[in-house]
PDB file of C-alpha atoms (C1' of nucleotides) in Angstrom:
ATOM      1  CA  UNK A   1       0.000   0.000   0.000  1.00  0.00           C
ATOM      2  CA  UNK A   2       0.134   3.353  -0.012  1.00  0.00           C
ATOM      3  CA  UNK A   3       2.154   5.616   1.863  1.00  0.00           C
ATOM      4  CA  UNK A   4       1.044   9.112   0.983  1.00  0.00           C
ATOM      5  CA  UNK A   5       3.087   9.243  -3.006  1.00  0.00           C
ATOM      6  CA  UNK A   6       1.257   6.143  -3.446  1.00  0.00           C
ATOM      7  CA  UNK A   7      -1.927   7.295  -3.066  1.00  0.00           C
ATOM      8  CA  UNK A   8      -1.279  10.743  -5.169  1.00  0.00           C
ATOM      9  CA  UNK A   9      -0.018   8.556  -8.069  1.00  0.00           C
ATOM     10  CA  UNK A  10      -3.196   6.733  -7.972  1.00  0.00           C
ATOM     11  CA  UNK A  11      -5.117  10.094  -7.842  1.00  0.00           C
ATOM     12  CA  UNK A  12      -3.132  10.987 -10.837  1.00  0.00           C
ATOM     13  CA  UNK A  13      -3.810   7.913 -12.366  1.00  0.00           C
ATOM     14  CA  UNK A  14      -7.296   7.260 -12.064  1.00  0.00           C
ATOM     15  CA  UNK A  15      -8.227  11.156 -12.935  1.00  0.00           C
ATOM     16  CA  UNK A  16      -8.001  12.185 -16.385  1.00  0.00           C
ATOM     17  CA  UNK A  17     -10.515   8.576 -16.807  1.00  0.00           C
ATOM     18  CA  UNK A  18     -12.951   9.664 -13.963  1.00  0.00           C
ATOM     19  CA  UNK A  19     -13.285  13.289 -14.379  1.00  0.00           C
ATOM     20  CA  UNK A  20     -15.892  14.597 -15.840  1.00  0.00           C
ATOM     21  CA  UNK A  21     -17.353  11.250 -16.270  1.00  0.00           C
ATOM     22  CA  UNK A  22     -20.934  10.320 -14.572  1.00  0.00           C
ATOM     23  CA  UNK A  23     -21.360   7.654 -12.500  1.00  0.00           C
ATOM     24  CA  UNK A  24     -23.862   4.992 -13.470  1.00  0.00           C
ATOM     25  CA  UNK A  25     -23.531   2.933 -10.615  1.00  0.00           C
ATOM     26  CA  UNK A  26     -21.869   1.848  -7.093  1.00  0.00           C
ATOM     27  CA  UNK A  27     -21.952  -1.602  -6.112  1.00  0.00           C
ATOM     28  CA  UNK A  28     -20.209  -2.745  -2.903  1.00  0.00           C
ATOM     29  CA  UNK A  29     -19.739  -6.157  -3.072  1.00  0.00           C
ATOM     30  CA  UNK A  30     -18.623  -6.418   0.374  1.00  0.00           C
ATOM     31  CA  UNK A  31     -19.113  -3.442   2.954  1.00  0.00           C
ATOM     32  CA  UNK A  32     -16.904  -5.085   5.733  1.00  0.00           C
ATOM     33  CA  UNK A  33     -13.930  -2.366   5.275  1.00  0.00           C
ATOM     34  CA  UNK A  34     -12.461  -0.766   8.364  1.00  0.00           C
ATOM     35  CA  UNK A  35     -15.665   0.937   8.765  1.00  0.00           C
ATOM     36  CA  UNK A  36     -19.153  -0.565   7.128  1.00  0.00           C
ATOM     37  CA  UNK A  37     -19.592   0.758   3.500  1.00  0.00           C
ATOM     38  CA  UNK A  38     -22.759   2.917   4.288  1.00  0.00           C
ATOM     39  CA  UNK A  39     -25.040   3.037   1.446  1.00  0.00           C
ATOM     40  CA  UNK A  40     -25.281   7.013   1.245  1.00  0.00           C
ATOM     41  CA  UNK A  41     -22.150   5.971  -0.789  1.00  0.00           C
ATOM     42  CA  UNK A  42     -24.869   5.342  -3.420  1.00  0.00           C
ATOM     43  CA  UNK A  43     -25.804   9.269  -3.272  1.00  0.00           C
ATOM     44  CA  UNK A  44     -23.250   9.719  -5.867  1.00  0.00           C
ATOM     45  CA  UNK A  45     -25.126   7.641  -8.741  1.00  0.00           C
ATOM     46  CA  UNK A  46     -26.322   9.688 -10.972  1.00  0.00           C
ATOM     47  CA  UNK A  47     -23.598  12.251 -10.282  1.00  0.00           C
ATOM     48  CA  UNK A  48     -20.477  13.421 -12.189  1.00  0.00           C
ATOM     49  CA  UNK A  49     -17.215  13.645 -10.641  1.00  0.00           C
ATOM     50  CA  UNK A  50     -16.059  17.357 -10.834  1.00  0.00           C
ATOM     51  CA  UNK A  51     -12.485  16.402  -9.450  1.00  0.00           C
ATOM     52  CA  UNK A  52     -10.522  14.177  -7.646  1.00  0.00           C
ATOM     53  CA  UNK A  53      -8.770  15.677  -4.433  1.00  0.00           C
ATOM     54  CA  UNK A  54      -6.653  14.473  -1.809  1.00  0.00           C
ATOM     55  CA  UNK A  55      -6.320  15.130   2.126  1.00  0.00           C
ATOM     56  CA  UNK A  56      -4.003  12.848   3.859  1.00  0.00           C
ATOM     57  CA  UNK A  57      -4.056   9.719   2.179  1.00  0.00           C
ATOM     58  CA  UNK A  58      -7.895  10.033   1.907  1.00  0.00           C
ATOM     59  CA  UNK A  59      -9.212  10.645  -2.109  1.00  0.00           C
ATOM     60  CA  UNK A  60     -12.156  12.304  -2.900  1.00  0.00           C
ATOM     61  CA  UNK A  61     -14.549  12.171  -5.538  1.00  0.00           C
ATOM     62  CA  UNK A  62     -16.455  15.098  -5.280  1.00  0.00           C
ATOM     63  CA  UNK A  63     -20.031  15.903  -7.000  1.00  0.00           C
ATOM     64  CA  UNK A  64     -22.519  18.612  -6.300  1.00  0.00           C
ATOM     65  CA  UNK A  65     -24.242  16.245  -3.819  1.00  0.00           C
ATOM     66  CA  UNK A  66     -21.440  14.961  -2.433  1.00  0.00           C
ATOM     67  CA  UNK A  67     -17.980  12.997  -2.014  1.00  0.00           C
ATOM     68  CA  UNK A  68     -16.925   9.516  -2.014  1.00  0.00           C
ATOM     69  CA  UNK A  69     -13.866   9.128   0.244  1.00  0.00           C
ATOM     70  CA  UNK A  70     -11.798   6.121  -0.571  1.00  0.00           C
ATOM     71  CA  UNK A  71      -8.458   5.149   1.759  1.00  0.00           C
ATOM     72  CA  UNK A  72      -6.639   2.579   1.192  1.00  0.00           C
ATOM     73  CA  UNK A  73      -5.223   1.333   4.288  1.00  0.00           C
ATOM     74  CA  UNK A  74      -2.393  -1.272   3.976  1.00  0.00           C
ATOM     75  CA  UNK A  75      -3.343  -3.556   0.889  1.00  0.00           C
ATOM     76  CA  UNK A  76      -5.633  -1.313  -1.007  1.00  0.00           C
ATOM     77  CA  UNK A  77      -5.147  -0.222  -4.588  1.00  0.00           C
ATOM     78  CA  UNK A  78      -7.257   1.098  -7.341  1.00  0.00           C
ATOM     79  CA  UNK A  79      -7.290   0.292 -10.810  1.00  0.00           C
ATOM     80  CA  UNK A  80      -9.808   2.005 -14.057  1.00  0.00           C
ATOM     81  CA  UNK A  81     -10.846  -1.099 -16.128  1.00  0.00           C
ATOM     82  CA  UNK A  82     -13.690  -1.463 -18.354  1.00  0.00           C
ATOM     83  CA  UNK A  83     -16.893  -3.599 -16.624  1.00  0.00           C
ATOM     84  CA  UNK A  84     -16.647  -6.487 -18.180  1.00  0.00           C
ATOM     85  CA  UNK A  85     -13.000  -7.130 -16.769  1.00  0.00           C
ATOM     86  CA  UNK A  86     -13.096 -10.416 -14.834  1.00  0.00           C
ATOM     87  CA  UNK A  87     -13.372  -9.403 -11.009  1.00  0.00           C
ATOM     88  CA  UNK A  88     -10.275 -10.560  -9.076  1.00  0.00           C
ATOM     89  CA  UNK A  89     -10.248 -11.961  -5.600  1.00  0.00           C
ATOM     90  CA  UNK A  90     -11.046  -8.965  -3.170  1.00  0.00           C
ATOM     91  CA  UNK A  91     -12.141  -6.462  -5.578  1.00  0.00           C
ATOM     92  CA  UNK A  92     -15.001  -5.080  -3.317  1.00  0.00           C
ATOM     93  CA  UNK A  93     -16.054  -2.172  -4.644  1.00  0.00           C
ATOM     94  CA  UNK A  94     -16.853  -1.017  -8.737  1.00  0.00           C
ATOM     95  CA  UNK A  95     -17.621   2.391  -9.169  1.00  0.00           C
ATOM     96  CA  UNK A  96     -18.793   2.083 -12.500  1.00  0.00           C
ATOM     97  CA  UNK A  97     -19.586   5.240 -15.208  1.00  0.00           C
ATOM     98  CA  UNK A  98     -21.521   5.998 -17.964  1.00  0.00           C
ATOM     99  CA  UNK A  99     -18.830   5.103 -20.781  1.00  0.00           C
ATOM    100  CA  UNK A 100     -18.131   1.851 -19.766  1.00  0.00           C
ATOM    101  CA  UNK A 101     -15.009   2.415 -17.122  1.00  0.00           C
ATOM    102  CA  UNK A 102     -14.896   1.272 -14.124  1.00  0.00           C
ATOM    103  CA  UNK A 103     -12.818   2.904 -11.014  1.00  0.00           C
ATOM    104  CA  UNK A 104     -12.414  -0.617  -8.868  1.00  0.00           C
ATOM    105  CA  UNK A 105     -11.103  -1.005  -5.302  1.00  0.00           C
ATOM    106  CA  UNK A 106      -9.546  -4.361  -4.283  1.00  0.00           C
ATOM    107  CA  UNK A 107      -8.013  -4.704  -0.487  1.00  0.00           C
ATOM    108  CA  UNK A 108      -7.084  -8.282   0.683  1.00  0.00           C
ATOM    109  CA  UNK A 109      -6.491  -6.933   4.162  1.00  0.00           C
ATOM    110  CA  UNK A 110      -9.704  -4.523   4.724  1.00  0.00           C
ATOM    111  CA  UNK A 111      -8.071  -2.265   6.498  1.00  0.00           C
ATOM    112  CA  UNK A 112      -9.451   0.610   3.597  1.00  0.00           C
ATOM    113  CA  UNK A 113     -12.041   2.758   3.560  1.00  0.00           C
ATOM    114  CA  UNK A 114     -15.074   3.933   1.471  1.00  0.00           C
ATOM    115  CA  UNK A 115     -17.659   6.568   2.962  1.00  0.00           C
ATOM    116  CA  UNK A 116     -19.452   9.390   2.324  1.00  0.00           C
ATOM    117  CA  UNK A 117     -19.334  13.051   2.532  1.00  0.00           C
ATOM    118  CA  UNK A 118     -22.088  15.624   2.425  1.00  0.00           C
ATOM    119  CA  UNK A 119     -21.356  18.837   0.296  1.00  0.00           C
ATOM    120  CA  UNK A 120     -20.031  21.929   2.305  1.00  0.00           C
ATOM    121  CA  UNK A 121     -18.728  19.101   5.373  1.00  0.00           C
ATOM    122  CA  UNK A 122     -15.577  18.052   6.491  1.00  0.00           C
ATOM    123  CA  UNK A 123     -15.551  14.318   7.419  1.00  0.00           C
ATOM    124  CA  UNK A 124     -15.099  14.064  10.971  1.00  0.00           C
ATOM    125  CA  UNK A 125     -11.835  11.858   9.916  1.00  0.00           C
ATOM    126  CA  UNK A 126     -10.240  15.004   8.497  1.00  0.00           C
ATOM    127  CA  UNK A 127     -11.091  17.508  11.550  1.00  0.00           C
ATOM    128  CA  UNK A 128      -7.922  16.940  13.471  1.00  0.00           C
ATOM    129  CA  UNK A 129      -5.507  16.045  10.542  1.00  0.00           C
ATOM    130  CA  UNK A 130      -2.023  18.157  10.431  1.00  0.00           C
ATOM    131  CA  UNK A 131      -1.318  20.129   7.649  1.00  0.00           C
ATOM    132  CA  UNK A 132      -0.037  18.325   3.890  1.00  0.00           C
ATOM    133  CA  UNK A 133       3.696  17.316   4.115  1.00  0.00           C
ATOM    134  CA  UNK A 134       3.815  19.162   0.487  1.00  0.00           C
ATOM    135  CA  UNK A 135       3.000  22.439   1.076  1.00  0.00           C
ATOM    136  CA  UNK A 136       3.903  25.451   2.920  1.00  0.00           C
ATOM    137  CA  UNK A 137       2.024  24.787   5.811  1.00  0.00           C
ATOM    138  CA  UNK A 138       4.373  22.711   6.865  1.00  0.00           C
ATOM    139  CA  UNK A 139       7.131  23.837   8.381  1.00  0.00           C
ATOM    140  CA  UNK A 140      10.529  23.236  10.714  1.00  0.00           C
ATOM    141  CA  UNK A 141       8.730  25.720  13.040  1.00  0.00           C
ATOM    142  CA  UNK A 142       5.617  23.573  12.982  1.00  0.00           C
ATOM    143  CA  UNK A 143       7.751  20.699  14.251  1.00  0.00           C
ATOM    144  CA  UNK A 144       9.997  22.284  16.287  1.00  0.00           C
ATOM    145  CA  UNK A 145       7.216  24.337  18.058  1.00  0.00           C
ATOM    146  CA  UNK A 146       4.663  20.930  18.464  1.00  0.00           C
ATOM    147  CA  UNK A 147       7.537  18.799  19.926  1.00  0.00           C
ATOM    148  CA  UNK A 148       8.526  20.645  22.319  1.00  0.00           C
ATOM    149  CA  UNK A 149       8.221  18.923  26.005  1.00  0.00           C
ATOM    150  CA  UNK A 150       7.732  15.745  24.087  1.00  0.00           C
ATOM    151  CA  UNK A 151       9.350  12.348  24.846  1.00  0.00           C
ATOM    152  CA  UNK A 152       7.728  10.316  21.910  1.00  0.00           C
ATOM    153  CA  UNK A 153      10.297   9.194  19.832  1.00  0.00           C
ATOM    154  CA  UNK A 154      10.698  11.526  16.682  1.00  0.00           C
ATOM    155  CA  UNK A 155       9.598   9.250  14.187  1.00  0.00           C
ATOM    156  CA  UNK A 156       6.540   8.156  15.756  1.00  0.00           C
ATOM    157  CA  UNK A 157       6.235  11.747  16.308  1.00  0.00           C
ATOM    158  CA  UNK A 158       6.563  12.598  12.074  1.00  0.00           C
ATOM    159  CA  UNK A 159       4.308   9.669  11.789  1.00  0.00           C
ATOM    160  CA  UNK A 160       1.507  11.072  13.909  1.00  0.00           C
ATOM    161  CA  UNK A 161      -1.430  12.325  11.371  1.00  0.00           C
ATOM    162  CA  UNK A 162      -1.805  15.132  14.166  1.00  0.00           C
ATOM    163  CA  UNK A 163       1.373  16.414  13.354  1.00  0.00           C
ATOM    164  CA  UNK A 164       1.886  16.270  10.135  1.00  0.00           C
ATOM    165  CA  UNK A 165      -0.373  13.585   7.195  1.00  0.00           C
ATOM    166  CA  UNK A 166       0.959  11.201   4.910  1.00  0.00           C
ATOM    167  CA  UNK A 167       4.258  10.339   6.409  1.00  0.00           C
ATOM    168  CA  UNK A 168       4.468   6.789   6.410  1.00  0.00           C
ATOM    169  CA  UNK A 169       7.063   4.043   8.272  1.00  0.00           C
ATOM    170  CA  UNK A 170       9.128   3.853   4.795  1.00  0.00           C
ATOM    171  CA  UNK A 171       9.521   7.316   4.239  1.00  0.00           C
ATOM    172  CA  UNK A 172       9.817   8.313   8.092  1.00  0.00           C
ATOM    173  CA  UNK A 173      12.979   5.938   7.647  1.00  0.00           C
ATOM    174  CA  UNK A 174      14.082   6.980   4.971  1.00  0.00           C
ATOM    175  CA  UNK A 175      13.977  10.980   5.655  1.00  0.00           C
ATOM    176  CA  UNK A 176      15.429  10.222   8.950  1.00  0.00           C
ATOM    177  CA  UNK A 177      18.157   8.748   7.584  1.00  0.00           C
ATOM    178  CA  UNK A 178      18.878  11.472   4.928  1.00  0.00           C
ATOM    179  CA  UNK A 179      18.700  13.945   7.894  1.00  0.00           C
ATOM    180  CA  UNK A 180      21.127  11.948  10.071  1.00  0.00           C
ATOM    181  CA  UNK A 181      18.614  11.984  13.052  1.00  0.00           C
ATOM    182  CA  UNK A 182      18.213   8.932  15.413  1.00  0.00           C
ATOM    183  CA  UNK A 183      14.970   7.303  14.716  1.00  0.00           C
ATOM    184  CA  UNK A 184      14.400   6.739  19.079  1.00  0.00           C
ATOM    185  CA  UNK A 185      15.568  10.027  19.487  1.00  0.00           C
ATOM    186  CA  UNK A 186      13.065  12.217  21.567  1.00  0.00           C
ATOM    187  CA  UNK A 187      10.937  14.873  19.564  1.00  0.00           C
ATOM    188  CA  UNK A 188      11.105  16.972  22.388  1.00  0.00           C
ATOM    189  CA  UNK A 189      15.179  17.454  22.196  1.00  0.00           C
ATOM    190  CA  UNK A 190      16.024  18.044  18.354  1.00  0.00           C
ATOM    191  CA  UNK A 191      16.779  21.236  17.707  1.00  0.00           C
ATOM    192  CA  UNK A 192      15.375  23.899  15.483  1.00  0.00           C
ATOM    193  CA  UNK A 193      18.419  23.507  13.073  1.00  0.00           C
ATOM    194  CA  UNK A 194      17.863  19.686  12.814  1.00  0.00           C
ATOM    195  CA  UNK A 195      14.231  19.541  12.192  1.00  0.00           C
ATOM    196  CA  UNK A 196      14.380  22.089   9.917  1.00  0.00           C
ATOM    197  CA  UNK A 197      17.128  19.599   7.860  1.00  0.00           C
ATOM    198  CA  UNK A 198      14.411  16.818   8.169  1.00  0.00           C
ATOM    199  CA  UNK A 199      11.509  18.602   7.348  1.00  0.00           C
ATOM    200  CA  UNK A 200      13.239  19.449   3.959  1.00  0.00           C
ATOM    201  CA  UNK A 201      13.992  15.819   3.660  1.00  0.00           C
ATOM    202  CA  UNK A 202      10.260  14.790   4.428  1.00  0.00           C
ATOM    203  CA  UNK A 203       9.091  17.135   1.402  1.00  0.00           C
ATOM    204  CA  UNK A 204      11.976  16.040  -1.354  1.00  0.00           C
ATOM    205  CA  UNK A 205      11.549  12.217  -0.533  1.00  0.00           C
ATOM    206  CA  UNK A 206       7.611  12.290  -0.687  1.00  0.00           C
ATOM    207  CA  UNK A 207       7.911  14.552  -3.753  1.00  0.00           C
ATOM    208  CA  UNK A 208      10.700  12.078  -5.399  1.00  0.00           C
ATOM    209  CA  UNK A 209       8.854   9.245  -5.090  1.00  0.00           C
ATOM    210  CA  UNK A 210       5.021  11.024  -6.520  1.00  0.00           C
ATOM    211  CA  UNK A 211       7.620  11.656  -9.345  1.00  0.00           C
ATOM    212  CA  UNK A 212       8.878   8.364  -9.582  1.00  0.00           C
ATOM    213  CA  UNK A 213       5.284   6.740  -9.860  1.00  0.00           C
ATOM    214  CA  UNK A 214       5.208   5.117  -6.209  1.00  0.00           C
ATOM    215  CA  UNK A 215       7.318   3.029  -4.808  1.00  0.00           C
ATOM    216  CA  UNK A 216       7.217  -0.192  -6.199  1.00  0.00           C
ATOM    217  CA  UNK A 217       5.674  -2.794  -3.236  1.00  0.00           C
ATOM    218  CA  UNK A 218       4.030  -6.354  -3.193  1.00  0.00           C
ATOM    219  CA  UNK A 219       0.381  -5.211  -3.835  1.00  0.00           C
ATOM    220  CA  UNK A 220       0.593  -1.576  -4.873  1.00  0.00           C
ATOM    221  CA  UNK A 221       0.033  -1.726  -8.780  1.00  0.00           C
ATOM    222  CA  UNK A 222      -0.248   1.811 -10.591  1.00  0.00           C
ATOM    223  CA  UNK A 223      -3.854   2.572 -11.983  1.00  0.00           C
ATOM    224  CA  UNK A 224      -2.072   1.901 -15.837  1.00  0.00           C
ATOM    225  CA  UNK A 225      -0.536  -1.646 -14.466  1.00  0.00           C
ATOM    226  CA  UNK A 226       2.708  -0.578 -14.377  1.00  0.00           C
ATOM    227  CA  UNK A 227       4.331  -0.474 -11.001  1.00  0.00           C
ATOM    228  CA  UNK A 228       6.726   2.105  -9.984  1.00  0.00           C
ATOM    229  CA  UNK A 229      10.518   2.395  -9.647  1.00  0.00           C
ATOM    230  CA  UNK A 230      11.092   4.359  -6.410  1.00  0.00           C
ATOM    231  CA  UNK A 231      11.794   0.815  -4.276  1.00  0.00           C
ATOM    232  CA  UNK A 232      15.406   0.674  -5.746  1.00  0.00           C
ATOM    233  CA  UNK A 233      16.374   4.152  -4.273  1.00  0.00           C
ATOM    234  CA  UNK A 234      15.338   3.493  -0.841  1.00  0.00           C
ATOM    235  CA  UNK A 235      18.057   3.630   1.352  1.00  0.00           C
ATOM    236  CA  UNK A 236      17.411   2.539   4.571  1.00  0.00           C
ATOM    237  CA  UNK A 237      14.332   0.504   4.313  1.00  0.00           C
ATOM    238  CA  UNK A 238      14.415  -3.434   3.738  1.00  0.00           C
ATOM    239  CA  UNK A 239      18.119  -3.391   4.598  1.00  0.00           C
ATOM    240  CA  UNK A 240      18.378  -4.165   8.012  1.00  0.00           C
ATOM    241  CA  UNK A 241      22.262  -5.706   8.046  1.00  0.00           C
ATOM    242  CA  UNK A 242      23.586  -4.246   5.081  1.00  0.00           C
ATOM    243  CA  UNK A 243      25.891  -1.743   4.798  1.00  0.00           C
ATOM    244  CA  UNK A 244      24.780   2.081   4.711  1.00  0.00           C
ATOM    245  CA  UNK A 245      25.044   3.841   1.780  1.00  0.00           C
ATOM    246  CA  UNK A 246      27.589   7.023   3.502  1.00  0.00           C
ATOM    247  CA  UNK A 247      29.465   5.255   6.122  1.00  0.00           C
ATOM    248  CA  UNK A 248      29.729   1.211   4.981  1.00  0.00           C
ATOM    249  CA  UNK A 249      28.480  -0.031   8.767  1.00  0.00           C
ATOM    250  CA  UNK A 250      25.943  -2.323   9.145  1.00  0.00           C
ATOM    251  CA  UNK A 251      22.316  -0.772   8.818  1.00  0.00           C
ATOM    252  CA  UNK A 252      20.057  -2.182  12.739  1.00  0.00           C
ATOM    253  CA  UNK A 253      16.743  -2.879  12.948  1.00  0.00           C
ATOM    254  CA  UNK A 254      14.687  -1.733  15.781  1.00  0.00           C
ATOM    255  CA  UNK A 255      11.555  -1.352  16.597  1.00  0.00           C
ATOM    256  CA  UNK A 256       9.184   1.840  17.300  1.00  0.00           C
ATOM    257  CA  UNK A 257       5.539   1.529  17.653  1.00  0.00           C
ATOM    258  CA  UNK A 258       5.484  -1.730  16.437  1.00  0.00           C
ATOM    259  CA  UNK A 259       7.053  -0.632  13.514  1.00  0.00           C
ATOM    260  CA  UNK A 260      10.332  -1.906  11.957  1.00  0.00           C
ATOM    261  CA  UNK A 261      12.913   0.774  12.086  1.00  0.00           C
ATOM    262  CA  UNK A 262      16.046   0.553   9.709  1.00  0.00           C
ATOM    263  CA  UNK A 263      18.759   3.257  10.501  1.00  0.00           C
ATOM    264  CA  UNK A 264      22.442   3.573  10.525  1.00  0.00           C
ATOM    265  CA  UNK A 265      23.891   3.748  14.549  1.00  0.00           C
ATOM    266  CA  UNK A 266      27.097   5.402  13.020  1.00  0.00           C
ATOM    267  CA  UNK A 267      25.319   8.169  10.616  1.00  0.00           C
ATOM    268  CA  UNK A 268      22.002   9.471  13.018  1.00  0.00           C
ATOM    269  CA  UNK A 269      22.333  10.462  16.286  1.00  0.00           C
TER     270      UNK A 269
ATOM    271  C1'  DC B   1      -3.021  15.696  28.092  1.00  0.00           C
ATOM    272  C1'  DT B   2       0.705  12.096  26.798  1.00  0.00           C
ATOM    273  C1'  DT B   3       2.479   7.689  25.659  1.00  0.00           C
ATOM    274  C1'  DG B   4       2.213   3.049  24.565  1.00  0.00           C
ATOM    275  C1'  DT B   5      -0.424  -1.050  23.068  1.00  0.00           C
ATOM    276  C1'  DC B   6      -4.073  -3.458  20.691  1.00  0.00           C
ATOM    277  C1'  DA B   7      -7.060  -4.400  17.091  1.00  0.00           C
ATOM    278  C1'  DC B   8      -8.838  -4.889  12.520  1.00  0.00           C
ATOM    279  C1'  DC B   9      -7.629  -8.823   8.220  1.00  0.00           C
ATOM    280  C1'  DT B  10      -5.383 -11.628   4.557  1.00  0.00           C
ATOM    281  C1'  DG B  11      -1.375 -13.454   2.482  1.00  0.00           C
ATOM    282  C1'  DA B  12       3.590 -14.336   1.865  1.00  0.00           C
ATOM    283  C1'  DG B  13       7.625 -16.393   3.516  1.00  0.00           C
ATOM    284  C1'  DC B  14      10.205 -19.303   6.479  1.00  0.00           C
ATOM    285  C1'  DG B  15      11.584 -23.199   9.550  1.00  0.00           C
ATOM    286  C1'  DC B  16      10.403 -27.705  10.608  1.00  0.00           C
TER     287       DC B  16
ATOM    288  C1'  DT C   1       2.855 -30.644   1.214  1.00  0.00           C
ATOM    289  C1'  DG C   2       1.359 -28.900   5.370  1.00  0.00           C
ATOM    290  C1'  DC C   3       1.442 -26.467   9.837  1.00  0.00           C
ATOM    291  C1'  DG C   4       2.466 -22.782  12.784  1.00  0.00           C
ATOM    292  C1'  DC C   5       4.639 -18.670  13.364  1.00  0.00           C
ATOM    293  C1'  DT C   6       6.061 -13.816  12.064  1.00  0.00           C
ATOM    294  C1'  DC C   7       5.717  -9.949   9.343  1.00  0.00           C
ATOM    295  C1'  DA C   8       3.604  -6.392   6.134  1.00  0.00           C
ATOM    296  C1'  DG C   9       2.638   0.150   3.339  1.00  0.00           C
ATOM    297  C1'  DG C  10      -2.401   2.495   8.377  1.00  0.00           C
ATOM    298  C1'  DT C  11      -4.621   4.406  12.023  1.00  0.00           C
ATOM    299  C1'  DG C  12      -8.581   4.707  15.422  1.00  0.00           C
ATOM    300  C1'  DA C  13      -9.646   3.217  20.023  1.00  0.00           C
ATOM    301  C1'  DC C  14      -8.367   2.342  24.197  1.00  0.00           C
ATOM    302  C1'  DA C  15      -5.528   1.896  28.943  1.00  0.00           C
ATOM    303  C1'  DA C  16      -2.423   3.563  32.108  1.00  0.00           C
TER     304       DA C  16
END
DNA sequence: CTTGTCACCTGAGCGC
DNA sequence: TGCGCTCAGGTGACAA
């Protein structure tokens, strides 16, 4: 799945067929996501798509009556095929339009997401989201200032949604290591100079791998069927015991939130 | 409030 | 081949 360039290459890929487009139908084949598929979802037939946003790693289809909120949790992934494409095992969800396409969700795990917004409302998911990794409201002085007095270790910290969206555990290791900061370190402690290093790191690495096309892993297949090529750059990640990239030494594994947690002892401190 | 842990679910990979 | 175990890109809901 997705980590946050994931899901904007699938919003890039499964636009230019969906906009515009009216939607004929929604059939949920099976509503047992994270949350039940409620059938307001079904609101939207009828309805063309004006645009496909983003917040977080939530999409959007928006109409005048409304917008369909897809996530895609762990497993999820979206492809545009026409209807009468065979359905593959956990494709749960066809949102199917008037020429023929079909914008389908399949998620083995279920950990995903498909609800419904009304017009003019902010999903009570979004309320308490931090501001987009990509843009200018996020800043070293919006880390620096929210982690002060905290013990959390920084990259749980970068991967809390109240902080800051769409910073997932590969690219939390991986900006971590380009910014030479100790994964366990506490938030509270880093200093002004360092997080503004890292939060420059957190913005290139997300926006090198939305340029990429996603990074390339076991279920995540681009809406086009071609998978992406950002998994050979990553530098940390999936190489617990090799040697780092800058210093040779062998790359530990730990583990943060239940998360594994790849850095270099010699290189972040 | 903060911090840490659990839960949701399927499938792949590994050791035996 | 099969069984049991661990791990996997997320994140809301708890407990302490």
């Amino acid at each position: 799945m997705p980590e946050l360039p994931e899901v904007e290459v699938s919003r890039l890929g499964i636009s230019p067929h969906i906009t515009d487009q009216k939607i004929s139908k929604v059939i949920i084949r099976n509503p047992n996501l994270r949350w039940p598929v409620p059938d307001d979802v079904k609101s939207a037939e009828g309805q063309v798509v004006d645009s496909v946003s983003r917040r977080a790693k939530y999409l959007l289809l928006n109409t005048k009556v409304g917008s369909i909120i897809l996530h895609l949790g762990m497993s999820g992934n979206l492809r545009v095929v026409d209807k009468s494409v065979p359905l593959l095992k956990h494709d749960h969800i066809d949102i199917e339009f008037g020429n023929g396409a079909v914008l389908r969700l399949n998620d083995a795990r279920r950990f995903g997401a498909c609800l419904w917004q009304e017009p003019d409302t902010e999903h009570e998911l979004m309320g308490k989201l931090g501001p987009e990794p990509l843009t200018e409201d996020f800043t070293d002085i919006h880390l620096f200032e929210k982690s002060r007095n905290k013990q959390v270790a920084v990259k749980n910290f970068i991967m809390d949604n109240h902080v800051v969206v769409g910073v997932g555990n590969i690219y939390a290791n991986e900006s971590l290591f380009k910014a030479g900061i100790h994964p366990n370190r506490a938030a509270g402690k880093i200093s002004k100079k360092r997080y503004e290093v890292l939060t420059q790191h957190i913005k290139e690495t997300l926006a090198n791998a939305i340029e990429q096309g996603g990074t390339t892993l076991k279920d995540f297949i681009q809406t086009d069927g071609k998978p992406g090529y950002f998994a050979q750059e990553l530098l940390v990640y999936g190489r617990s015991g090799e040697a780092c990239v800058k210093c040779d030494q062998k790359l530990k594994e730990i583990r943060l939130g239940q998360r594994s947690t790849v850095f270099c002892g010699h290189c972040q401190r």
